[in-house]
Amino acid sequence: MATRLVQVNVKARDEVALGQFWADALGWGTSSEGPGVINVEPPGLDWPDPRALFVDVVRVPDPETVRYRVHLDLATSSAEHHAALVARLVGLGAAPVDIGQGDVPWTVLADPEGNVFCVLEPRDLYADTGPVAAVVVDCDDPRALARFWAGASGWTVHEVDDEHASLRSPAGVGPYLELLRAPTGDSRRWHNRVHLDVKPEADDDQDAEVARLLALGAVRADVGQGDDVSWAVLADPEGNELCVLSPG
């Protein structure tokens, strides 16, 4: 039995506009599986694929103002690429933001709906990840959360200490999942606007996989999904929502 980390889910007021922003930002295309959902997809890859975490932009009622616990880091290959990418993203509708980062070599931006993300300075570690270097999750205990996400994602733990954990597909391709120790305060009361989706293999049983993740420390979560959806909504041991999709 196994689940695979397959996509990043982003809530939006205007899924078409935000989906197009992220498609343009990443150099990807878009499709739609139905009203209210825009799929942002790398060219030439069929979902799911370990070389990329796809992005689903989903329309919801006006999301709460929250402290974001999950964000994307974008990769760059040179100082010139970094400067050009930041300028292009601002031209697409992103805006520089100050989240208390101080004097750092990366650039912090917010997308047109206020979701914070980072454009990293060139780093050898991310030279082969594609445009998304990492999905970063703020947490209290990287060691403990790495154990959960290794079981939930099927990914391999590359580094772990008291401040940071890093996981990547066992195929050694695509972006990283990074768990960063950071104060979380009262943000546990709120739903995330960005969360991760995992998917069982085609011959696995969704209910059995949900039970396995519950045994690893997840809990069931209600984000208003109702009883007629094909996915199960859980929260990891630190309260970050995740969805267990139908097998495939």
GROMACS .gro file of C-alpha atoms in nm:
model
  248
    1MET     CA    1   0.000   0.000   0.000
    2ALA     CA    2   0.121   0.351  -0.074
    3THR     CA    3   0.016   0.705  -0.151
    4ARG     CA    4   0.210   0.941  -0.377
    5LEU     CA    5   0.245   1.317  -0.345
    6VAL     CA    6   0.099   1.439  -0.675
    7GLN     CA    7  -0.011   1.802  -0.660
    8VAL     CA    8  -0.038   2.134  -0.481
    9ASN     CA    9  -0.394   2.261  -0.431
   10VAL     CA   10  -0.444   2.639  -0.421
   11LYS     CA   11  -0.773   2.799  -0.323
   12ALA     CA   12  -0.878   3.107  -0.524
   13ARG     CA   13  -1.152   3.362  -0.561
   14ASP     CA   14  -1.090   3.369  -0.939
   15GLU     CA   15  -0.949   3.033  -1.041
   16VAL     CA   16  -0.916   3.127  -1.409
   17ALA     CA   17  -0.707   3.437  -1.346
   18LEU     CA   18  -0.494   3.280  -1.072
   19GLY     CA   19  -0.447   2.961  -1.272
   20GLN     CA   20  -0.327   3.164  -1.569
   21PHE     CA   21  -0.087   3.358  -1.346
   22TRP     CA   22   0.074   3.036  -1.223
   23ALA     CA   23   0.081   2.886  -1.571
   24ASP     CA   24   0.261   3.194  -1.702
   25ALA     CA   25   0.488   3.204  -1.396
   26LEU     CA   26   0.600   2.843  -1.440
   27GLY     CA   27   0.588   2.825  -1.819
   28TRP     CA   28   0.321   2.555  -1.800
   29GLY     CA   29  -0.021   2.509  -1.963
   30THR     CA   30  -0.373   2.484  -1.825
   31SER     CA   31  -0.671   2.257  -1.855
   32SER     CA   32  -0.993   2.214  -1.659
   33GLU     CA   33  -1.156   1.903  -1.518
   34GLY     CA   34  -1.478   2.091  -1.449
   35PRO     CA   35  -1.630   2.420  -1.332
   36GLY     CA   36  -1.428   2.595  -1.065
   37VAL     CA   37  -1.101   2.407  -1.123
   38ILE     CA   38  -0.799   2.501  -1.332
   39ASN     CA   39  -0.520   2.246  -1.367
   40VAL     CA   40  -0.174   2.396  -1.417
   41GLU     CA   41   0.037   2.136  -1.597
   42PRO     CA   42   0.395   2.100  -1.719
   43PRO     CA   43   0.414   2.047  -2.095
   44GLY     CA   44   0.490   1.693  -2.203
   45LEU     CA   45   0.404   1.524  -1.873
   46ASP     CA   46   0.097   1.317  -1.792
   47TRP     CA   47  -0.037   1.351  -1.439
   48PRO     CA   48   0.079   1.215  -1.204
   49ASP     CA   49   0.452   1.221  -1.274
   50PRO     CA   50   0.739   1.234  -1.020
   51ARG     CA   51   0.918   1.501  -1.224
   52ALA     CA   52   0.670   1.770  -1.121
   53LEU     CA   53   0.407   1.852  -0.863
   54PHE     CA   54   0.109   1.968  -1.066
   55VAL     CA   55  -0.094   2.266  -0.939
   56ASP     CA   56  -0.473   2.263  -0.900
   57VAL     CA   57  -0.633   2.607  -0.858
   58VAL     CA   58  -0.980   2.570  -0.708
   59ARG     CA   59  -1.248   2.834  -0.666
   60VAL     CA   60  -1.383   2.876  -0.312
   61PRO     CA   61  -1.583   3.150  -0.138
   62ASP     CA   62  -1.368   3.444  -0.033
   63PRO     CA   63  -1.089   3.278   0.173
   64GLU     CA   64  -1.010   3.400   0.520
   65THR     CA   65  -0.710   3.622   0.583
   66VAL     CA   66  -0.462   3.378   0.734
   67ARG     CA   67  -0.096   3.328   0.803
   68TYR     CA   68   0.019   3.105   0.518
   69ARG     CA   69   0.194   2.787   0.631
   70VAL     CA   70   0.263   2.639   0.286
   71HIS     CA   71   0.437   2.816  -0.002
   72LEU     CA   72   0.629   2.752  -0.321
   73ASP     CA   73   0.997   2.829  -0.379
   74LEU     CA   74   1.089   2.892  -0.743
   75ALA     CA   75   1.432   2.799  -0.879
   76THR     CA   76   1.669   3.020  -1.077
   77SER     CA   77   1.991   2.936  -1.258
   78SER     CA   78   2.185   3.265  -1.238
   79ALA     CA   79   2.171   3.615  -1.094
   80GLU     CA   80   2.047   3.738  -1.430
   81HIS     CA   81   1.775   3.473  -1.440
   82HIS     CA   82   1.669   3.566  -1.086
   83ALA     CA   83   1.636   3.935  -1.171
   84ALA     CA   84   1.455   3.863  -1.499
   85LEU     CA   85   1.213   3.619  -1.336
   86VAL     CA   86   1.124   3.859  -1.056
   87ALA     CA   87   1.063   4.136  -1.309
   88ARG     CA   88   0.848   3.907  -1.524
   89LEU     CA   89   0.642   3.789  -1.226
   90VAL     CA   90   0.579   4.148  -1.114
   91GLY     CA   91   0.468   4.223  -1.467
   92LEU     CA   92   0.224   3.932  -1.444
   93GLY     CA   93   0.068   4.074  -1.128
   94ALA     CA   94   0.286   3.958  -0.840
   95ALA     CA   95   0.395   4.210  -0.576
   96PRO     CA   96   0.697   4.228  -0.342
   97VAL     CA   97   0.601   4.168   0.021
   98ASP     CA   98   0.775   4.202   0.356
   99ILE     CA   99   0.709   3.908   0.587
  100GLY     CA  100   0.998   3.996   0.815
  101GLN     CA  101   1.256   3.819   0.598
  102GLY     CA  102   1.520   4.091   0.645
  103ASP     CA  103   1.822   4.107   0.417
  104VAL     CA  104   1.813   3.774   0.232
  105PRO     CA  105   1.938   3.670  -0.114
  106TRP     CA  106   1.597   3.548  -0.226
  107THR     CA  107   1.294   3.758  -0.321
  108VAL     CA  108   0.958   3.725  -0.147
  109LEU     CA  109   0.652   3.794  -0.361
  110ALA     CA  110   0.277   3.748  -0.337
  111ASP     CA  111   0.066   3.626  -0.626
  112PRO     CA  112  -0.239   3.832  -0.738
  113GLU     CA  113  -0.452   3.679  -0.460
  114GLY     CA  114  -0.192   3.732  -0.189
  115ASN     CA  115  -0.036   3.386  -0.169
  116VAL     CA  116   0.326   3.431  -0.066
  117PHE     CA  117   0.603   3.256  -0.259
  118CYS     CA  118   0.979   3.295  -0.296
  119VAL     CA  119   1.211   3.331  -0.595
  120LEU     CA  120   1.536   3.178  -0.479
  121GLU     CA  121   1.885   3.285  -0.566
  122PRO     CA  122   2.073   3.021  -0.772
  123ARG     CA  123   2.144   2.708  -0.567
  124ASP     CA  124   2.313   2.395  -0.697
  125LEU     CA  125   2.068   2.176  -0.502
  126TYR     CA  126   1.779   2.291  -0.722
  127ALA     CA  127   1.956   2.286  -1.059
  128ASP     CA  128   1.749   1.992  -1.185
  129THR     CA  129   1.412   2.045  -1.014
  130GLY     CA  130   1.235   2.238  -1.286
  131PRO     CA  131   1.074   2.575  -1.213
  132VAL     CA  132   0.948   2.472  -0.868
  133ALA     CA  133   1.245   2.415  -0.639
  134ALA     CA  134   1.044   2.316  -0.333
  135VAL     CA  135   0.714   2.320  -0.152
  136VAL     CA  136   0.785   2.460   0.194
  137VAL     CA  137   0.573   2.385   0.501
  138ASP     CA  138   0.616   2.579   0.826
  139CYS     CA  139   0.602   2.348   1.127
  140ASP     CA  140   0.690   2.304   1.493
  141ASP     CA  141   0.877   1.972   1.469
  142PRO     CA  142   1.046   1.893   1.136
  143ARG     CA  143   1.169   1.555   1.254
  144ALA     CA  144   0.825   1.427   1.350
  145LEU     CA  145   0.654   1.578   1.048
  146ALA     CA  146   0.916   1.427   0.816
  147ARG     CA  147   0.826   1.082   0.946
  148PHE     CA  148   0.461   1.142   0.865
  149TRP     CA  149   0.519   1.291   0.520
  150ALA     CA  150   0.766   1.020   0.423
  151GLY     CA  151   0.483   0.773   0.482
  152ALA     CA  152   0.218   0.990   0.318
  153SER     CA  153   0.413   1.100   0.011
  154GLY     CA  154   0.625   0.796  -0.061
  155TRP     CA  155   0.921   1.033  -0.080
  156THR     CA  156   1.270   0.981   0.062
  157VAL     CA  157   1.406   1.188   0.350
  158HIS     CA  158   1.730   1.353   0.236
  159GLU     CA  159   1.809   1.572   0.536
  160VAL     CA  160   1.656   1.610   0.878
  161ASP     CA  161   1.746   1.799   1.194
  162ASP     CA  162   1.566   2.007   1.456
  163GLU     CA  163   1.525   2.304   1.220
  164HIS     CA  164   1.465   2.157   0.875
  165ALA     CA  165   1.374   1.841   0.687
  166SER     CA  166   1.394   1.776   0.314
  167LEU     CA  167   1.221   1.502   0.113
  168ARG     CA  168   1.223   1.417  -0.257
  169SER     CA  169   1.073   1.159  -0.490
  170PRO     CA  170   1.264   0.829  -0.469
  171ALA     CA  171   1.318   0.867  -0.844
  172GLY     CA  172   1.553   1.157  -0.758
  173VAL     CA  173   1.363   1.402  -0.981
  174GLY     CA  174   1.133   1.699  -0.943
  175PRO     CA  175   1.095   1.945  -0.656
  176TYR     CA  176   1.165   1.893  -0.288
  177LEU     CA  177   0.923   1.896   0.005
  178GLU     CA  178   1.083   2.100   0.281
  179LEU     CA  179   0.962   2.120   0.639
  180LEU     CA  180   1.090   2.433   0.809
  181ARG     CA  181   1.072   2.498   1.181
  182ALA     CA  182   0.891   2.829   1.230
  183PRO     CA  183   0.660   2.981   1.493
  184THR     CA  184   0.303   2.888   1.412
  185GLY     CA  185   0.108   3.068   1.684
  186ASP     CA  186  -0.269   3.078   1.639
  187SER     CA  187  -0.263   2.983   1.271
  188ARG     CA  188  -0.373   2.626   1.357
  189ARG     CA  189  -0.728   2.759   1.392
  190TRP     CA  190  -0.752   2.829   1.020
  191HIS     CA  191  -0.772   2.629   0.702
  192ASN     CA  192  -0.478   2.660   0.463
  193ARG     CA  193  -0.525   2.827   0.126
  194VAL     CA  194  -0.253   2.596  -0.006
  195HIS     CA  195  -0.236   2.224   0.069
  196LEU     CA  196  -0.094   1.900  -0.069
  197ASP     CA  197  -0.281   1.613  -0.235
  198VAL     CA  198  -0.172   1.250  -0.227
  199LYS     CA  199  -0.301   0.967  -0.445
  200PRO     CA  200  -0.304   0.589  -0.392
  201GLU     CA  201  -0.170   0.361  -0.661
  202ALA     CA  202  -0.427   0.231  -0.909
  203ASP     CA  203  -0.459  -0.111  -0.743
  204ASP     CA  204  -0.474   0.024  -0.384
  205ASP     CA  205  -0.783   0.090  -0.176
  206GLN     CA  206  -0.857   0.452  -0.081
  207ASP     CA  207  -1.021   0.364   0.251
  208ALA     CA  208  -0.727   0.145   0.347
  209GLU     CA  209  -0.485   0.425   0.261
  210VAL     CA  210  -0.687   0.673   0.470
  211ALA     CA  211  -0.672   0.429   0.761
  212ARG     CA  212  -0.296   0.394   0.715
  213LEU     CA  213  -0.246   0.773   0.726
  214LEU     CA  214  -0.467   0.799   1.034
  215ALA     CA  215  -0.243   0.540   1.200
  216LEU     CA  216   0.059   0.756   1.108
  217GLY     CA  217  -0.092   1.052   1.299
  218ALA     CA  218  -0.332   1.221   1.059
  219VAL     CA  219  -0.684   1.316   1.167
  220ARG     CA  220  -1.002   1.363   0.967
  221ALA     CA  221  -1.081   1.723   0.876
  222ASP     CA  222  -1.394   1.907   0.768
  223VAL     CA  223  -1.334   2.199   0.531
  224GLY     CA  224  -1.691   2.205   0.407
  225GLN     CA  225  -1.634   1.933   0.147
  226GLY     CA  226  -1.967   1.756   0.204
  227ASP     CA  227  -2.038   1.385   0.163
  228ASP     CA  228  -2.044   1.359  -0.215
  229VAL     CA  229  -1.675   1.410  -0.299
  230SER     CA  230  -1.439   1.144  -0.425
  231TRP     CA  231  -1.151   1.247  -0.199
  232ALA     CA  232  -1.095   1.225   0.177
  233VAL     CA  233  -0.984   1.533   0.369
  234LEU     CA  234  -0.734   1.481   0.649
  235ALA     CA  235  -0.492   1.696   0.846
  236ASP     CA  236  -0.134   1.599   0.920
  237PRO     CA  237  -0.010   1.582   1.282
  238GLU     CA  238   0.043   1.962   1.286
  239GLY     CA  239  -0.297   2.050   1.140
  240ASN     CA  240  -0.205   2.102   0.774
  241GLU     CA  241  -0.487   1.981   0.551
  242LEU     CA  242  -0.424   1.722   0.283
  243CYS     CA  243  -0.654   1.533   0.048
  244VAL     CA  244  -0.637   1.163  -0.031
  245LEU     CA  245  -0.756   1.138  -0.391
  246SER     CA  246  -0.916   0.837  -0.553
  247PRO     CA  247  -0.669   0.570  -0.673
  248GLY     CA  248  -0.518   0.594  -1.017
   0.00000   0.00000   0.00000
